[in-house]
Amino acid sequence: MWETVIGLEVHVELSTKTKIFCGCSTAFGAKPNTQCCPVCMGLPGALPIFNGEVLRYATMAAIAFNCEISKTSVFDRKNYFYPDLPKAYQISQLYFPIGKNGKVPIKVGDTEKVIRIHEMHMEEDAGKLIHSEYDNETYPDYNRCGVPLIEIVSEPDFRSSAEVIAYLQKIKSICEYLGISDCKMQEGSMRVDINLSVRKKGEETFGTRTETKNINSFRAIEHAIEHESARQIDAIESGERIIQQTRHWNEDKRSSYAMRSKENAQDYRYFPEPDLLPLVVTDEYIESVRASLPEMAESRKQRFMSDYALSDYDASLLTASLHTAELFEKTLSKINMPKEIANWIIVPLQKLLNERGKTLDDVSLDPDNFAEVISKVTSGKINRASGMEILEAMVEAGGKIDVDGYIKEHSMEAIDDDGLIVDTVRKIVGANPASVAEYKGGKTKVLGFFVGQVMKELKGKANPAKVNEAILKELSK
Ligand code: ADP
Ligand code: MG
Ligand code: ZN
């Protein structure tokens, strides 16, 4: 029996306003090469100045990942030439990273496990190369040069893709709660390299690993892991040796190809960055950062359980991502129905998002709009099925629609006309004397039958509370 062994290198782009060593903006999506200066372009004579916000963000992360924080951390130059890096070196941390020996607990199904963090360091991002399919040229965009990153290097502690996904979701959730990154994989603000080897179960030593890059969704990570693990097992079983190399994942083709043989630290000729002093942090600094940490998932979950009487299960689901927790609380500030809102989020909303492969990152559901739909259903203005339909339209529209307009356009208004409801009830009750007799004989269950018949007659649009009331009145005659 084979066992898969995985270690992850995760890059997270920090959402500081400016870059790590200059004052250029880090905003995503600007016109190429409009957010650069001599420092981040590495022009001769330009000198870096360290952005203190990066240290604060990195310290928050180090605390949240339970790392030991280095009182003195040092920037190193990692030398390599590639057109996305005009300086021909990246400022990173190799020998004295800001955090070491961290621990991130994860849960897969009912099994809990702790993933060990080897180290966590700060570094600058490189630019982006845009390969044009139209003219077969490559266009460099240097806006991303110098955007601050933290790189989180795990120990080879993962044994399945499910553990990897649980860990990445945890990292993402922690960074979102801290407010230090949006961790959007599709925008490259969270990037994952997968180091993977296989071995026979029970073996003590690890096999030779490959490193797979260019993976930009959770789904692609799952595919890449299954694929690479099968590829290595196949190779070994047919007598080949695994070569330590860097591989490139192609999600469309669901396959990978070798990019280059894996480089070692020596290849980069690392040396301490001469233009920057070592970073020294005091205990007081670390404690002040710790004291300023925002409310995290676990305490929010406890608060949801005690303040809103939600179950452990509901509270866990609602707080797993900050977006979900915020949607819940913002909706709650409009309509005070915690259990009802929780149900809407956990069941239909989650289903609609899953079907589209999306999350609340992509669809920022408007809490006012959401509250409006829920209260229209609970007050009987529209029926539940219509409510679900409107929610779907909201998700399709990217999070917000004109609810009243939609209800009119699709004639979803519940029948509130008392006269019509009473007439229909009379008709149904009159047509079913046997059921009336059963009811009078004590079989109150037939009430459901009457409600069903009346609703059917009124095409499901009657206000259920009114129907119930009218039937009871009619039957008590
Ligand atoms: P490098 O410096 O070459 O990138 P590291 O020793 O820093 O190598 O390891 C990088 C990542 O690879 C770490 O996450 C580590 O856990 C993982 N790793 C190391 N050896 C193996 C292995 N044999 N199988 C799977 N993952 C591994
Ligand atoms: Mg590495
Ligand atoms: Zn700059």
Coordinates of C-alpha atoms and ligand atoms in Angstrom, one line a residue:
M1 CA 0.0 0.0 0.0
W2 CA 1.3 3.4 -1.0
E3 CA 1.3 6.5 1.2
T4 CA 1.4 10.1 -0.2
V5 CA 3.5 12.7 1.7
I6 CA 3.0 16.4 1.1
G7 CA 4.6 19.6 2.4
L8 CA 3.3 23.0 1.4
E9 CA 4.9 26.3 0.6
V10 CA 2.1 28.9 0.7
H11 CA 2.6 32.5 -0.4
V12 CA 0.1 35.1 0.9
E13 CA 0.1 38.6 -0.4
L14 CA -0.3 41.1 2.4
S15 CA -2.9 43.8 1.9
T16 CA -0.8 46.8 3.2
K17 CA -1.6 50.0 1.2
T18 CA 2.0 50.3 0.0
K19 CA 4.7 47.9 -1.0
I20 CA 7.3 46.4 1.3
F21 CA 10.3 48.7 0.4
C22 CA 8.8 51.7 -1.3
G23 CA 5.6 53.9 -1.3
C24 CA 4.0 52.4 -4.5
S25 CA 0.4 51.2 -4.2
T26 CA -0.3 47.5 -4.0
A27 CA -3.9 47.8 -5.4
F28 CA -4.8 44.9 -7.7
G29 CA -6.0 45.4 -11.2
A30 CA -4.3 48.7 -12.2
K31 CA -3.0 49.4 -15.7
P32 CA 0.3 47.5 -16.2
N33 CA 3.4 49.4 -15.0
T34 CA 1.6 52.3 -13.4
Q35 CA 2.5 51.4 -9.8
C36 CA 6.3 51.2 -10.0
C37 CA 9.3 53.4 -9.0
P38 CA 13.1 53.2 -9.1
V39 CA 13.1 51.2 -5.8
C40 CA 10.7 48.4 -6.8
M41 CA 12.2 48.4 -10.4
G42 CA 15.7 47.9 -8.9
L43 CA 17.2 50.9 -10.7
P44 CA 20.9 51.5 -9.8
G45 CA 21.3 53.6 -6.7
A46 CA 17.7 53.2 -5.4
L47 CA 17.6 52.0 -1.8
P48 CA 14.8 50.1 0.0
I49 CA 13.1 51.4 3.1
F50 CA 11.2 48.8 5.1
N51 CA 7.4 49.3 5.6
G52 CA 6.6 48.8 9.3
E53 CA 3.1 47.7 8.5
V54 CA 4.5 44.5 6.9
L55 CA 6.2 43.6 10.2
R56 CA 3.0 44.2 12.0
Y57 CA 1.0 42.0 9.6
A58 CA 3.7 39.3 9.6
T59 CA 3.8 39.3 13.4
M60 CA 0.0 38.9 13.6
A61 CA 0.3 35.9 11.3
A62 CA 3.2 34.4 13.3
I63 CA 1.1 34.7 16.5
A64 CA -2.0 33.2 14.8
F65 CA 0.0 30.3 13.5
N66 CA 1.5 29.7 16.9
C67 CA 5.1 30.4 15.8
E68 CA 8.1 31.3 17.9
I69 CA 8.8 34.9 16.9
S70 CA 12.4 35.8 16.2
K71 CA 13.6 38.8 18.1
T72 CA 16.1 39.4 15.4
S73 CA 15.2 38.5 11.8
V74 CA 17.3 39.3 8.8
F75 CA 16.6 40.0 5.1
D76 CA 18.6 38.0 2.6
R77 CA 19.1 38.4 -1.1
K78 CA 18.0 35.5 -3.3
N79 CA 19.7 36.0 -6.6
Y80 CA 18.2 34.8 -9.8
F81 CA 17.6 36.2 -13.2
Y82 CA 14.2 36.0 -14.8
P83 CA 12.4 38.8 -16.7
D84 CA 9.7 39.2 -14.0
L85 CA 12.4 40.4 -11.6
P86 CA 14.2 43.5 -12.9
K87 CA 16.5 43.7 -9.8
A88 CA 17.7 40.1 -10.6
Y89 CA 17.4 39.4 -6.9
Q90 CA 14.5 39.0 -4.5
I91 CA 14.7 40.3 -0.9
S92 CA 13.6 37.4 1.3
Q93 CA 14.5 35.8 4.6
L94 CA 16.4 32.6 4.7
Y95 CA 18.6 32.2 7.7
F96 CA 16.6 34.2 10.3
P97 CA 12.9 34.2 9.4
I98 CA 10.4 36.1 11.5
G99 CA 8.6 32.9 12.6
K100 CA 9.6 29.3 13.3
N101 CA 8.1 26.1 14.7
G102 CA 4.4 27.0 14.4
K103 CA 1.4 24.8 14.7
V104 CA -1.9 24.9 12.8
P105 CA -4.7 22.6 14.0
I106 CA -7.0 21.2 11.2
K107 CA -10.0 19.0 11.2
V108 CA -11.0 16.5 8.4
G109 CA -14.4 15.0 9.1
D110 CA -14.2 14.2 12.8
T111 CA -10.4 13.7 12.9
E112 CA -8.2 16.5 14.3
K113 CA -4.6 16.9 13.4
V114 CA -1.9 19.4 13.9
I115 CA 0.2 20.6 10.9
R116 CA 3.6 21.8 12.0
I117 CA 5.0 25.0 10.4
H118 CA 8.7 24.8 9.7
E119 CA 9.1 28.6 9.3
M120 CA 7.4 31.7 8.1
H121 CA 9.2 34.6 6.5
M122 CA 8.6 38.0 4.8
E123 CA 9.6 38.7 1.2
E124 CA 8.8 40.8 -1.8
D125 CA 6.8 39.6 -4.8
A126 CA 8.1 39.5 -8.3
G127 CA 6.3 41.0 -11.4
K128 CA 3.9 39.2 -13.6
L129 CA 4.6 38.0 -17.2
I130 CA 1.6 38.1 -19.5
H131 CA 2.0 35.7 -22.3
S132 CA -0.1 36.9 -25.2
E133 CA -1.7 34.3 -27.4
Y134 CA -2.4 36.9 -30.1
D135 CA 1.1 37.9 -31.1
N136 CA 3.1 35.3 -29.3
E137 CA 4.9 37.9 -27.2
T138 CA 5.5 38.2 -23.5
Y139 CA 4.6 41.5 -21.7
P140 CA 6.1 42.2 -18.3
D141 CA 3.9 44.0 -15.7
Y142 CA 6.0 45.2 -12.8
N143 CA 3.1 46.5 -10.6
R144 CA 3.4 43.4 -8.5
C145 CA 7.2 43.9 -7.9
G146 CA 7.7 44.6 -4.2
V147 CA 4.2 43.7 -3.0
P148 CA 4.7 42.2 0.4
L149 CA 4.4 38.5 0.9
I150 CA 4.6 36.0 3.7
E151 CA 5.7 32.5 2.8
I152 CA 4.5 29.8 5.2
V153 CA 6.5 26.6 4.9
S154 CA 5.0 23.5 6.5
E155 CA 6.6 20.3 7.5
P156 CA 5.8 17.3 5.3
D157 CA 2.8 16.4 7.5
F158 CA 0.0 16.0 5.0
R159 CA -1.2 12.5 3.9
S160 CA -4.1 13.4 1.7
S161 CA -5.6 16.2 -0.5
A162 CA -8.4 16.5 2.1
E163 CA -5.9 17.5 4.8
V164 CA -4.3 19.9 2.4
I165 CA -7.6 21.6 1.6
A166 CA -8.6 21.8 5.3
Y167 CA -5.2 23.5 6.1
L168 CA -5.5 26.0 3.2
Q169 CA -9.0 26.9 4.2
K170 CA -7.8 27.4 7.7
I171 CA -4.9 29.6 6.6
K172 CA -7.2 31.6 4.4
S173 CA -9.7 32.0 7.2
I174 CA -7.1 33.1 9.7
C175 CA -5.6 35.7 7.3
E176 CA -9.1 37.1 6.5
Y177 CA -10.0 37.4 10.2
L178 CA -6.7 39.1 10.8
G179 CA -7.5 41.4 7.9
I180 CA -4.0 40.9 6.5
S181 CA -4.9 39.4 3.1
D182 CA -8.0 38.5 1.1
C183 CA -6.3 35.3 0.0
K184 CA -8.0 35.2 -3.3
M185 CA -6.4 32.3 -5.2
Q186 CA -7.9 33.4 -8.5
E187 CA -6.2 36.8 -8.2
G188 CA -2.9 35.3 -7.0
S189 CA -3.0 36.7 -3.5
M190 CA -2.7 33.1 -2.2
R191 CA -0.4 30.8 -4.1
V192 CA 0.4 27.2 -3.2
D193 CA 3.4 25.0 -4.2
I194 CA 2.9 21.4 -3.5
N195 CA 5.9 19.2 -2.6
L196 CA 4.9 15.6 -2.9
S197 CA 6.5 12.2 -2.6
V198 CA 5.2 8.7 -2.2
R199 CA 6.4 5.7 -0.1
K200 CA 5.2 2.3 0.9
K201 CA 3.1 2.5 4.1
G202 CA 5.3 1.8 7.2
E203 CA 8.5 3.0 5.6
E204 CA 10.5 5.5 7.7
T205 CA 12.3 7.5 5.1
F206 CA 10.6 9.8 2.6
G207 CA 10.7 9.3 -1.1
T208 CA 12.1 11.8 -3.6
R209 CA 9.7 14.7 -4.1
T210 CA 8.5 16.9 -6.9
E211 CA 7.2 20.4 -6.5
T212 CA 4.1 21.4 -8.5
K213 CA 3.4 25.1 -9.2
N214 CA 0.8 27.2 -10.9
I215 CA -2.3 26.0 -9.1
N216 CA -5.0 28.6 -8.6
S217 CA -8.0 27.0 -7.1
F218 CA -8.8 24.5 -4.4
R219 CA -10.3 22.2 -7.0
A220 CA -7.1 22.3 -9.1
I221 CA -5.1 21.6 -5.9
E222 CA -7.1 18.4 -5.4
H223 CA -6.7 17.4 -9.0
A224 CA -2.9 18.1 -9.0
I225 CA -2.4 16.0 -5.9
E226 CA -4.3 13.0 -7.1
H227 CA -2.6 13.2 -10.5
E228 CA 1.0 13.6 -9.2
S229 CA 0.6 10.9 -6.6
A230 CA -0.7 8.4 -9.2
R231 CA 2.1 9.5 -11.6
Q232 CA 4.8 8.8 -9.1
I233 CA 3.3 5.4 -8.0
D234 CA 3.0 4.4 -11.7
A235 CA 6.6 5.4 -12.4
I236 CA 8.0 3.5 -9.4
E237 CA 6.0 0.4 -10.1
S238 CA 7.3 0.3 -13.6
G239 CA 10.9 0.5 -12.3
E240 CA 11.6 4.2 -12.9
R241 CA 13.2 6.6 -10.5
I242 CA 11.5 9.8 -9.4
I243 CA 13.6 12.9 -10.4
Q244 CA 13.5 15.9 -8.0
Q245 CA 12.0 18.5 -10.2
T246 CA 9.6 21.4 -10.5
R247 CA 6.4 20.7 -12.4
H248 CA 3.9 22.9 -13.9
W249 CA 0.2 22.1 -13.5
N250 CA -2.3 22.6 -16.4
E251 CA -5.8 22.4 -15.0
D252 CA -7.5 22.5 -18.4
K253 CA -5.7 19.4 -19.5
R254 CA -5.6 18.0 -16.0
S255 CA -1.9 17.1 -16.5
S256 CA 1.5 18.4 -15.5
Y257 CA 4.9 18.7 -17.2
A258 CA 8.5 19.1 -15.9
M259 CA 9.6 22.8 -15.9
R260 CA 13.1 22.5 -14.6
S261 CA 15.2 20.3 -12.2
K262 CA 14.7 21.5 -8.7
E263 CA 17.1 24.2 -7.6
N264 CA 18.8 24.2 -4.2
A265 CA 19.3 27.1 -1.8
Q266 CA 23.0 27.2 -3.0
D267 CA 21.8 27.9 -6.5
Y268 CA 20.5 31.3 -5.4
R269 CA 23.7 32.5 -3.8
Y270 CA 21.9 33.9 -0.8
F271 CA 23.6 36.5 1.3
P272 CA 22.4 39.0 3.9
E273 CA 20.8 42.1 2.3
P274 CA 23.4 44.8 2.6
D275 CA 20.9 47.7 2.1
L276 CA 18.8 46.8 5.2
L277 CA 19.5 46.4 8.9
P278 CA 18.5 43.4 10.8
L279 CA 15.0 43.7 12.2
V280 CA 14.8 43.7 15.9
V281 CA 11.5 43.3 17.7
T282 CA 10.9 43.7 21.5
D283 CA 8.7 41.7 23.8
E284 CA 6.5 44.9 24.2
Y285 CA 6.0 45.1 20.5
I286 CA 4.9 41.5 20.2
E287 CA 2.6 41.9 23.2
S288 CA 1.1 45.0 21.7
V289 CA 0.4 43.2 18.5
R290 CA -1.1 40.3 20.4
A291 CA -3.3 42.6 22.4
S292 CA -4.6 44.2 19.1
L293 CA -5.6 41.0 17.4
P294 CA -9.3 41.1 16.2
E295 CA -11.9 38.6 17.3
M296 CA -11.0 35.3 15.6
A297 CA -13.1 32.4 14.3
E298 CA -13.1 30.3 17.5
S299 CA -14.2 33.2 19.9
R300 CA -16.8 34.3 17.4
K301 CA -18.2 30.8 17.3
Q302 CA -18.5 30.7 21.1
R303 CA -20.2 34.1 21.0
F304 CA -22.6 32.9 18.3
M305 CA -23.5 30.0 20.5
S306 CA -24.0 32.0 23.6
D307 CA -25.6 35.1 22.2
Y308 CA -27.8 33.6 19.5
A309 CA -28.4 30.1 20.9
L310 CA -27.0 28.4 17.8
S311 CA -25.7 24.9 17.9
D312 CA -22.0 24.1 17.8
Y313 CA -22.6 22.8 14.3
D314 CA -24.3 25.9 12.9
A315 CA -21.9 28.2 14.7
S316 CA -18.9 26.4 13.2
L317 CA -20.2 26.6 9.7
L318 CA -21.1 30.2 10.0
T319 CA -17.7 31.3 11.4
A320 CA -15.5 29.1 9.2
S321 CA -15.1 32.1 6.8
L322 CA -15.2 35.7 7.8
H323 CA -17.5 36.6 4.9
T324 CA -20.1 34.1 6.1
A325 CA -19.9 35.3 9.7
E326 CA -20.3 38.9 8.6
L327 CA -23.2 38.2 6.3
F328 CA -24.9 36.5 9.2
E329 CA -24.4 39.3 11.7
K330 CA -25.2 42.1 9.2
T331 CA -28.4 40.3 8.2
L332 CA -29.2 39.8 11.9
S333 CA -29.0 43.5 12.5
K334 CA -31.9 44.0 10.1
I335 CA -34.1 41.1 11.2
N336 CA -33.7 39.5 14.5
M337 CA -34.1 35.8 13.6
P338 CA -30.8 34.1 14.2
K339 CA -31.9 30.5 13.6
E340 CA -33.9 31.4 10.4
I341 CA -30.9 33.3 8.9
A342 CA -28.5 30.6 9.9
N343 CA -30.7 28.0 8.0
W344 CA -30.9 30.2 4.9
I345 CA -27.1 30.6 4.8
I346 CA -26.2 27.0 5.6
V347 CA -28.6 25.2 3.3
P348 CA -30.0 27.0 0.2
L349 CA -27.3 29.7 -0.1
Q350 CA -24.4 27.2 0.4
K351 CA -26.0 24.9 -2.2
L352 CA -26.4 27.7 -4.7
L353 CA -22.8 28.7 -4.3
N354 CA -21.5 25.2 -4.4
E355 CA -23.3 24.5 -7.6
R356 CA -21.5 27.4 -9.2
G357 CA -18.1 26.6 -7.7
K358 CA -18.2 29.9 -5.9
T359 CA -17.9 31.3 -2.3
L360 CA -19.0 34.5 -0.6
D361 CA -15.6 35.9 -1.8
D362 CA -16.9 36.0 -5.3
V363 CA -20.6 36.8 -4.6
S364 CA -20.8 39.5 -2.0
L365 CA -24.4 39.1 -1.0
D366 CA -26.0 42.3 0.1
P367 CA -27.2 41.8 3.7
D368 CA -30.1 44.3 3.3
N369 CA -31.3 42.4 0.2
F370 CA -30.9 39.1 1.9
A371 CA -32.8 40.2 5.0
E372 CA -35.6 41.5 2.8
V373 CA -36.1 38.1 1.1
I374 CA -36.1 36.2 4.4
S375 CA -38.6 38.5 6.0
K376 CA -40.9 38.4 3.0
V377 CA -41.0 34.7 3.4
T378 CA -41.4 34.6 7.2
S379 CA -44.2 37.2 7.1
G380 CA -46.0 35.2 4.4
K381 CA -45.7 37.9 1.7
I382 CA -44.2 35.3 -0.6
N383 CA -43.9 31.5 -0.2
R384 CA -40.7 29.7 0.5
A385 CA -40.2 28.4 -3.0
S386 CA -40.4 32.0 -4.4
G387 CA -37.9 33.1 -1.7
M388 CA -35.4 30.5 -2.9
E389 CA -36.0 31.6 -6.5
I390 CA -35.2 35.2 -5.6
L391 CA -32.1 34.1 -3.7
E392 CA -30.9 32.3 -6.8
A393 CA -31.5 35.4 -8.9
M394 CA -29.5 37.4 -6.4
V395 CA -26.6 35.0 -6.5
E396 CA -26.7 35.1 -10.3
A397 CA -26.7 38.9 -10.3
G398 CA -23.6 39.0 -8.1
G399 CA -25.3 39.7 -4.8
K400 CA -28.0 42.3 -5.2
I401 CA -31.4 42.7 -7.0
D402 CA -34.5 44.7 -6.8
V403 CA -36.6 42.3 -4.7
D404 CA -40.0 44.0 -5.0
G405 CA -39.5 44.4 -8.8
Y406 CA -38.6 40.7 -9.1
I407 CA -41.7 39.7 -7.1
K408 CA -44.0 41.8 -9.3
E409 CA -42.4 40.7 -12.5
H410 CA -42.9 37.1 -11.6
S411 CA -46.2 37.6 -9.9
M412 CA -45.1 36.0 -6.8
E413 CA -47.2 38.0 -4.3
A414 CA -48.9 35.7 -1.9
I415 CA -52.7 35.9 -2.0
D416 CA -53.5 38.0 0.9
D417 CA -57.1 38.5 -0.2
D418 CA -59.1 37.2 2.9
G419 CA -62.3 36.8 0.8
L420 CA -60.7 34.6 -1.7
I421 CA -59.0 32.5 0.9
V422 CA -62.2 32.0 2.9
D423 CA -64.2 31.1 -0.2
T424 CA -61.6 28.5 -1.3
V425 CA -61.5 27.0 2.2
R426 CA -65.3 26.7 2.2
K427 CA -65.3 25.0 -1.1
I428 CA -62.6 22.4 -0.1
V429 CA -64.2 21.7 3.3
G430 CA -67.6 21.3 1.7
A431 CA -66.3 18.9 -0.9
N432 CA -64.7 16.6 1.7
P433 CA -67.3 15.6 4.3
A434 CA -65.5 12.4 5.2
S435 CA -62.4 14.2 6.2
V436 CA -64.4 16.7 8.2
A437 CA -66.0 13.8 10.1
E438 CA -62.5 12.4 10.8
Y439 CA -61.4 15.8 12.1
K440 CA -64.3 16.1 14.4
G441 CA -63.7 12.5 15.6
G442 CA -60.3 13.7 16.9
K443 CA -58.0 13.0 13.9
T444 CA -56.5 16.5 13.8
K445 CA -53.9 15.3 11.4
V446 CA -56.3 15.8 8.5
L447 CA -55.7 19.5 9.0
G448 CA -52.6 19.1 6.9
F449 CA -54.7 17.5 4.1
F450 CA -57.0 20.6 4.0
V451 CA -54.1 23.0 4.0
G452 CA -52.5 21.1 1.1
Q453 CA -55.8 21.1 -0.9
V454 CA -56.3 24.8 -0.4
M455 CA -52.8 25.7 -1.3
K456 CA -53.0 23.5 -4.4
E457 CA -56.2 25.4 -5.5
L458 CA -54.5 28.7 -4.9
K459 CA -51.3 27.6 -6.8
G460 CA -49.2 27.7 -3.6
K461 CA -49.4 31.4 -3.3
A462 CA -51.7 31.9 -0.4
N463 CA -50.3 33.2 2.9
P464 CA -50.0 29.9 4.9
A465 CA -50.9 31.5 8.3
K466 CA -54.1 32.9 6.9
V467 CA -55.1 29.6 5.3
N468 CA -54.5 27.7 8.6
E469 CA -56.6 30.2 10.5
A470 CA -59.5 30.1 7.9
I471 CA -59.5 26.3 7.9
L472 CA -59.6 26.0 11.7
K473 CA -62.5 28.5 11.8
E474 CA -64.4 26.7 9.1
L475 CA -64.0 23.3 10.8
S476 CA -65.0 24.6 14.2
K477 CA -68.4 25.6 12.8
Ligands
ADP1 P1 13.6 23.7 -0.6 O1 14.4 24.6 0.2 O2 14.3 23.0 -1.6 O3 12.3 24.4 -1.1 P2 12.6 22.6 1.8 O4 13.4 21.6 2.7 O5 12.5 24.0 2.3 O6 13.1 22.5 0.4 O7 11.2 22.0 1.7 C1 10.2 22.6 1.0 C2 8.9 21.9 1.3 O8 9.0 20.6 0.8 C3 8.5 21.9 2.7 O9 7.1 22.2 2.8 C4 8.7 20.4 3.1 O10 7.8 20.0 4.1 C5 8.5 19.7 1.8 N1 9.2 18.4 1.7 C6 10.5 18.2 2.0 N2 10.8 16.9 1.7 C7 9.7 16.3 1.2 C8 9.3 15.0 0.8 N3 10.2 14.0 0.7 N4 8.1 14.7 0.4 C9 7.1 15.7 0.4 N5 7.4 17.0 0.9 C10 8.6 17.3 1.2
MG2 MG 11.4 26.2 -1.0
ZN3 ZN 8.0 51.3 -6.0

